[in-house]
């Protein structure tokens, strides 16, 4: 029986350090080691755990190479018969992107559980220790599988979760469908089936950032004219990189006429286009340019990166 939970530290506010215990914003993310984060949770003593520091980043600076290393490492841990589940500590800011990436490239028969915090480890009332404990509880619960995110007592699917607040402790939600489970004093109450993952293959993600395609995020808004589309095409041509354009449309994914015309023209010339919505919840409905469904715009960008990489 696999019995070990393996924790992979990547940085974030959960590993943040501030000069004062009342400072929730003027801190350095990715400063406290994963060993110290684990040691700060007395309830984890005696739990069969191993941990390593894969990165120590403020997740606003997450990069393609770190994504590739993380995905490959988690796949290797999943292959290890001693490992029951994997926990990943991560910054909140790009967590929905990293979690979606892993959901698409892995197909875990075990739990892969992201967690994070809104307050640094040095805060008077830090949320990280409880989130870490809850994540380990989920990773140790028999039968759980798929890429998940545990935060504030809720368990979210990696492909539905979004950061919905810039400061409050309850910063994550799954706007379409709600969480898949709740963690209540260490016990799991399941509300929906676990996600399966798509298994595209972690080893197919290039370790070298320059080998990834250029995928840019555009927004529909009053007065946009699509002028950046040919400029981006020219840039990608000069770089010799494949180009993808994700557009966060208004409402159900609508686009101003000049922007839509520019994107259609780009598509005809071989640029991959994907349409998301700038709304906080709800899917793209209707329209002709390809739809990202209910993915957030940053997740749609991950999707288009993968589509171009896996072609
Ligand atoms: C980060 O995303 O690394 C910083 C912000 C946070 O974790 O809340």
Short mmCIF file of C-alpha atoms and ligand atoms in Angstrom, two decimals:
data_model
loop_
_atom_site.label_atom_id
_atom_site.label_comp_id
_atom_site.label_asym_id
_atom_site.label_seq_id
_atom_site.Cartn_x
_atom_site.Cartn_y
_atom_site.Cartn_z
CA UNK A 1 0.00 0.00 0.00
CA UNK A 2 1.49 3.42 -0.94
CA UNK A 3 1.57 5.51 2.20
CA UNK A 4 3.73 8.53 1.64
CA UNK A 5 2.59 12.04 0.76
CA UNK A 6 5.21 13.95 -1.21
CA UNK A 7 5.14 17.77 -0.91
CA UNK A 8 6.71 19.85 -3.68
CA UNK A 9 7.43 23.50 -2.79
CA UNK A 10 7.39 26.11 -5.54
CA UNK A 11 7.16 29.36 -3.53
CA UNK A 12 4.28 31.83 -3.27
CA UNK A 13 2.80 33.76 -0.38
CA UNK A 14 2.38 30.53 1.54
CA UNK A 15 6.19 30.72 1.71
CA UNK A 16 6.19 34.52 2.09
CA UNK A 17 8.03 36.47 4.76
CA UNK A 18 7.27 40.01 5.98
CA UNK A 19 9.09 42.23 8.48
CA UNK A 20 5.90 42.62 10.53
CA UNK A 21 3.23 40.06 11.46
CA UNK A 22 0.50 42.56 10.48
CA UNK A 23 1.88 43.16 6.98
CA UNK A 24 -0.19 41.23 4.39
CA UNK A 25 1.14 42.90 1.25
CA UNK A 26 4.70 44.20 1.79
CA UNK A 27 6.29 40.77 1.99
CA UNK A 28 8.60 38.68 -0.15
CA UNK A 29 6.87 35.66 -1.67
CA UNK A 30 8.88 32.45 -1.97
CA UNK A 31 11.20 33.14 0.97
CA UNK A 32 10.49 30.34 3.48
CA UNK A 33 11.67 26.80 2.69
CA UNK A 34 9.27 23.89 2.33
CA UNK A 35 10.99 22.23 5.32
CA UNK A 36 9.99 25.20 7.52
CA UNK A 37 6.42 25.25 6.16
CA UNK A 38 6.01 21.58 7.06
CA UNK A 39 7.63 22.08 10.49
CA UNK A 40 5.16 24.91 11.21
CA UNK A 41 2.25 22.45 11.20
CA UNK A 42 2.51 20.32 14.37
CA UNK A 43 -0.33 18.07 13.18
CA UNK A 44 1.92 16.86 10.32
CA UNK A 45 4.43 15.37 12.75
CA UNK A 46 4.25 11.60 12.50
CA UNK A 47 2.54 11.69 9.07
CA UNK A 48 4.64 9.77 6.51
CA UNK A 49 5.86 12.69 4.41
CA UNK A 50 8.70 13.65 2.14
CA UNK A 51 9.27 17.06 0.61
CA UNK A 52 11.50 18.96 -1.76
CA UNK A 53 11.94 22.51 -3.01
CA UNK A 54 11.44 22.42 -6.79
CA UNK A 55 11.33 26.23 -7.14
CA UNK A 56 11.12 29.30 -4.90
CA UNK A 57 9.13 31.78 -7.00
CA UNK A 58 6.61 34.56 -6.66
CA UNK A 59 4.14 32.89 -9.03
CA UNK A 60 3.72 36.11 -11.07
CA UNK A 61 7.14 35.05 -12.39
CA UNK A 62 6.16 31.45 -13.17
CA UNK A 63 7.82 30.37 -16.42
CA UNK A 64 7.58 27.62 -19.02
CA UNK A 65 10.76 25.83 -17.91
CA UNK A 66 9.50 25.55 -14.31
CA UNK A 67 6.16 24.27 -15.60
CA UNK A 68 7.94 21.55 -17.56
CA UNK A 69 10.16 20.55 -14.61
CA UNK A 70 7.18 20.47 -12.25
CA UNK A 71 5.02 18.38 -14.57
CA UNK A 72 7.83 15.85 -15.15
CA UNK A 73 8.63 15.64 -11.43
CA UNK A 74 5.00 15.09 -10.47
CA UNK A 75 4.68 12.39 -13.14
CA UNK A 76 7.77 10.65 -11.68
CA UNK A 77 6.28 10.86 -8.17
CA UNK A 78 2.98 9.43 -9.41
CA UNK A 79 4.91 6.53 -10.91
CA UNK A 80 6.55 5.79 -7.52
CA UNK A 81 4.61 2.98 -5.81
CA UNK A 82 5.53 4.38 -2.36
CA UNK A 83 3.76 7.69 -3.05
CA UNK A 84 0.08 7.89 -2.11
CA UNK A 85 -0.42 11.47 -3.25
CA UNK A 86 1.40 14.66 -4.17
CA UNK A 87 0.89 18.12 -2.63
CA UNK A 88 2.20 21.23 -4.41
CA UNK A 89 2.58 24.54 -2.62
CA UNK A 90 2.27 27.43 -5.11
CA UNK A 91 1.58 31.15 -5.26
CA UNK A 92 -2.06 32.07 -5.69
CA UNK A 93 -1.54 34.45 -8.62
CA UNK A 94 -0.97 31.94 -11.42
CA UNK A 95 -2.12 28.80 -9.61
CA UNK A 96 -5.14 28.32 -11.89
CA UNK A 97 -2.78 28.17 -14.88
CA UNK A 98 -0.28 25.68 -13.40
CA UNK A 99 -3.06 23.49 -12.04
CA UNK A 100 -4.84 23.45 -15.43
CA UNK A 101 -1.57 22.59 -17.19
CA UNK A 102 -1.04 19.58 -14.92
CA UNK A 103 -4.69 18.53 -15.35
CA UNK A 104 -4.14 18.39 -19.11
CA UNK A 105 -0.77 16.67 -19.21
CA UNK A 106 -1.23 14.14 -16.37
CA UNK A 107 -3.82 11.43 -15.88
CA UNK A 108 -3.33 10.73 -12.19
CA UNK A 109 -4.88 7.71 -10.53
CA UNK A 110 -3.70 9.38 -7.28
CA UNK A 111 -4.39 12.85 -5.87
CA UNK A 112 -2.25 15.80 -7.01
CA UNK A 113 -3.26 18.60 -4.65
CA UNK A 114 -2.26 22.24 -5.05
CA UNK A 115 -2.48 24.57 -2.11
CA UNK A 116 -1.48 28.15 -1.36
CA UNK A 117 -2.14 31.05 0.98
CA UNK A 118 -3.21 34.68 0.81
CA UNK A 119 -1.24 35.68 3.91
CA UNK A 120 2.52 35.21 4.32
CA UNK A 121 3.90 32.58 6.67
CA UNK A 122 4.90 35.37 9.09
CA UNK A 123 1.33 36.79 9.40
CA UNK A 124 -0.43 36.89 12.76
CA UNK A 125 -3.19 34.74 11.33
CA UNK A 126 -1.53 32.93 8.44
CA UNK A 127 -3.88 30.75 6.35
CA UNK A 128 -1.08 28.59 4.89
CA UNK A 129 -0.65 26.07 7.73
CA UNK A 130 -4.33 25.02 7.73
CA UNK A 131 -4.41 24.90 3.92
CA UNK A 132 -1.28 22.70 3.91
CA UNK A 133 -2.76 20.40 6.54
CA UNK A 134 -6.02 20.14 4.56
CA UNK A 135 -4.12 19.44 1.34
CA UNK A 136 -2.19 16.61 3.00
CA UNK A 137 -5.48 15.22 4.41
CA UNK A 138 -6.93 15.17 0.90
CA UNK A 139 -3.78 13.56 -0.53
CA UNK A 140 -4.00 10.81 2.12
CA UNK A 141 -7.68 10.03 1.61
CA UNK A 142 -8.10 6.70 -0.21
CA UNK A 143 -9.90 6.90 -3.53
CA UNK A 144 -9.17 10.56 -4.29
CA UNK A 145 -7.65 11.19 -7.70
CA UNK A 146 -6.96 13.91 -10.23
CA UNK A 147 -5.48 17.39 -10.09
CA UNK A 148 -7.18 19.38 -7.34
CA UNK A 149 -6.75 22.62 -5.44
CA UNK A 150 -7.44 22.86 -1.70
CA UNK A 151 -8.03 26.29 -0.26
CA UNK A 152 -10.12 27.61 2.63
CA UNK A 153 -11.67 24.22 3.33
CA UNK A 154 -12.88 23.68 -0.25
CA UNK A 155 -11.52 21.26 -2.86
CA UNK A 156 -11.65 22.58 -6.43
CA UNK A 157 -11.10 20.92 -9.80
CA UNK A 158 -7.99 22.27 -11.53
CA UNK A 159 -9.96 23.03 -14.69
CA UNK A 160 -12.67 25.04 -12.89
CA UNK A 161 -10.85 26.93 -10.16
CA UNK A 162 -10.25 30.67 -10.47
CA UNK A 163 -8.67 33.27 -8.26
CA UNK A 164 -11.60 35.62 -7.61
CA UNK A 165 -10.25 38.08 -5.05
CA UNK A 166 -7.01 40.05 -4.89
CA UNK A 167 -6.77 40.25 -1.09
CA UNK A 168 -9.40 38.38 0.92
CA UNK A 169 -8.54 35.01 2.42
CA UNK A 170 -11.39 33.28 0.57
CA UNK A 171 -9.76 34.09 -2.76
CA UNK A 172 -10.70 31.03 -4.84
CA UNK A 173 -13.94 29.72 -6.30
CA UNK A 174 -15.21 27.34 -8.93
CA UNK A 175 -17.84 29.65 -10.41
CA UNK A 176 -19.39 27.04 -12.68
CA UNK A 177 -20.43 24.08 -10.55
CA UNK A 178 -18.79 24.83 -7.19
CA UNK A 179 -16.15 22.78 -5.35
CA UNK A 180 -15.91 19.00 -5.72
CA UNK A 181 -15.49 18.42 -1.98
CA UNK A 182 -15.14 20.11 1.40
CA UNK A 183 -12.51 19.41 4.06
CA UNK A 184 -14.11 19.41 7.47
CA UNK A 185 -11.71 18.94 10.38
CA UNK A 186 -9.54 16.60 8.31
CA UNK A 187 -12.45 14.62 6.82
CA UNK A 188 -13.46 14.87 3.23
CA UNK A 189 -17.09 15.36 2.15
CA UNK A 190 -17.26 14.64 -1.60
CA UNK A 191 -19.83 16.60 -3.61
CA UNK A 192 -18.97 15.62 -7.20
CA UNK A 193 -16.81 13.06 -9.07
CA UNK A 194 -13.02 13.50 -9.06
CA UNK A 195 -11.56 14.86 -12.32
CA UNK A 196 -9.76 12.36 -14.57
CA UNK A 197 -7.03 14.41 -16.24
CA UNK A 198 -6.18 14.16 -19.94
CA UNK A 199 -2.72 12.56 -19.95
CA UNK A 200 -1.26 14.54 -22.86
CA UNK A 201 2.21 13.74 -21.49
CA UNK A 202 4.44 15.75 -19.14
CA UNK A 203 7.54 14.75 -21.11
CA UNK A 204 6.18 16.59 -24.14
CA UNK A 205 6.59 19.98 -22.41
CA UNK A 206 9.92 21.51 -23.50
CA UNK A 207 12.33 22.35 -20.69
CA UNK A 208 13.66 25.25 -22.74
CA UNK A 209 11.29 28.26 -22.59
CA UNK A 210 12.24 29.45 -26.09
CA UNK A 211 10.90 26.18 -27.54
CA UNK A 212 7.36 27.07 -26.43
CA UNK A 213 5.07 28.88 -28.85
CA UNK A 214 4.22 32.55 -28.37
CA UNK A 215 0.62 32.76 -27.14
CA UNK A 216 -0.65 36.23 -26.33
CA UNK A 217 -3.75 37.32 -24.48
CA UNK A 218 -5.94 40.08 -25.97
CA UNK A 219 -9.07 41.69 -24.59
CA UNK A 220 -12.21 42.98 -26.19
CA UNK A 221 -13.10 46.42 -24.81
CA UNK A 222 -14.71 49.64 -25.97
CA UNK A 223 -12.83 51.13 -28.91
CA UNK A 224 -10.43 48.23 -29.60
CA UNK A 225 -9.39 48.00 -33.26
CA UNK A 226 -7.29 44.82 -33.44
CA UNK A 227 -4.18 46.77 -34.50
CA UNK A 228 -1.95 44.61 -32.30
CA UNK A 229 -2.84 41.43 -34.21
CA UNK A 230 -0.66 42.04 -37.31
CA UNK A 231 2.11 43.41 -35.07
CA UNK A 232 2.15 40.18 -33.07
CA UNK A 233 2.15 38.16 -36.28
CA UNK A 234 5.19 40.09 -37.45
CA UNK A 235 6.94 39.56 -34.10
CA UNK A 236 6.32 35.81 -34.12
CA UNK A 237 7.49 35.61 -37.74
CA UNK A 238 10.76 37.35 -36.83
CA UNK A 239 11.24 35.07 -33.81
CA UNK A 240 10.44 31.98 -35.85
CA UNK A 241 7.87 30.92 -33.26
CA UNK A 242 4.37 29.59 -33.73
CA UNK A 243 1.73 32.15 -32.71
CA UNK A 244 -1.51 31.67 -30.80
CA UNK A 245 -3.93 34.42 -29.81
CA UNK A 246 -6.39 34.05 -26.94
CA UNK A 247 -9.01 36.74 -26.81
CA UNK A 248 -11.08 37.48 -23.71
CA UNK A 249 -14.34 38.51 -25.32
CA UNK A 250 -17.10 40.54 -23.78
CA UNK A 251 -20.07 38.73 -22.23
CA UNK A 252 -20.53 35.33 -23.83
CA UNK A 253 -17.41 35.84 -25.95
CA UNK A 254 -18.40 38.59 -28.35
CA UNK A 255 -15.80 40.73 -30.13
CA UNK A 256 -15.80 44.24 -31.60
CA UNK A 257 -16.04 44.06 -35.40
CA UNK A 258 -12.49 45.28 -36.18
CA UNK A 259 -10.93 42.92 -33.62
CA UNK A 260 -12.95 39.98 -34.92
CA UNK A 261 -11.96 40.83 -38.49
CA UNK A 262 -8.27 41.01 -37.53
CA UNK A 263 -8.47 37.65 -35.74
CA UNK A 264 -10.25 36.01 -38.68
CA UNK A 265 -7.57 37.30 -41.00
CA UNK A 266 -4.87 35.95 -38.65
CA UNK A 267 -6.61 32.59 -38.48
CA UNK A 268 -6.70 32.40 -42.28
CA UNK A 269 -2.95 32.95 -42.24
CA UNK A 270 -2.40 30.02 -39.86
CA UNK A 271 -2.51 31.71 -36.44
CA UNK A 272 -4.31 29.63 -33.78
CA UNK A 273 -7.13 31.62 -32.15
CA UNK A 274 -9.13 30.78 -29.03
CA UNK A 275 -11.99 32.83 -27.62
CA UNK A 276 -12.63 33.12 -23.88
CA UNK A 277 -14.70 35.61 -21.88
CA UNK A 278 -13.66 38.45 -19.64
CA UNK A 279 -16.61 37.65 -17.35
CA UNK A 280 -15.75 36.21 -13.93
CA UNK A 281 -18.06 33.24 -14.52
CA UNK A 282 -19.86 31.46 -17.32
CA UNK A 283 -18.79 30.00 -20.65
CA UNK A 284 -18.40 31.30 -24.20
CA UNK A 285 -21.66 30.67 -26.05
CA UNK A 286 -22.15 30.95 -29.81
CA UNK A 287 -19.85 32.81 -32.22
CA UNK A 288 -17.63 31.36 -34.91
CA UNK A 289 -14.03 31.69 -33.74
CA UNK A 290 -13.00 28.64 -31.62
CA UNK A 291 -14.34 28.67 -28.05
CA UNK A 292 -12.47 27.98 -24.79
CA UNK A 293 -15.71 26.94 -23.10
CA UNK A 294 -15.76 27.87 -19.42
CA UNK A 295 -11.98 28.24 -19.00
CA UNK A 296 -10.74 31.53 -17.59
CA UNK A 297 -8.73 33.58 -20.09
CA UNK A 298 -5.35 32.63 -18.50
CA UNK A 299 -6.39 28.95 -18.56
CA UNK A 300 -7.43 29.33 -22.20
CA UNK A 301 -3.90 30.57 -22.88
CA UNK A 302 -2.51 27.39 -21.30
CA UNK A 303 -4.90 25.39 -23.45
CA UNK A 304 -3.71 27.07 -26.64
CA UNK A 305 -0.06 26.64 -25.64
CA UNK A 306 -0.72 22.92 -25.24
CA UNK A 307 -2.66 22.67 -28.50
CA UNK A 308 0.28 24.20 -30.36
CA UNK A 309 2.89 22.12 -28.50
CA UNK A 310 1.07 18.83 -28.96
CA UNK A 311 0.29 19.29 -32.66
C1 LIG B 1 2.35 34.48 -5.64
O1 LIG B 1 1.43 34.20 -6.41
O2 LIG B 1 3.42 33.87 -5.62
C2 LIG B 1 2.21 35.65 -4.72
C3 LIG B 1 0.82 35.88 -4.27
C4 LIG B 1 0.23 34.75 -3.49
O3 LIG B 1 0.72 33.63 -3.39
O4 LIG B 1 -0.87 35.01 -2.92
#
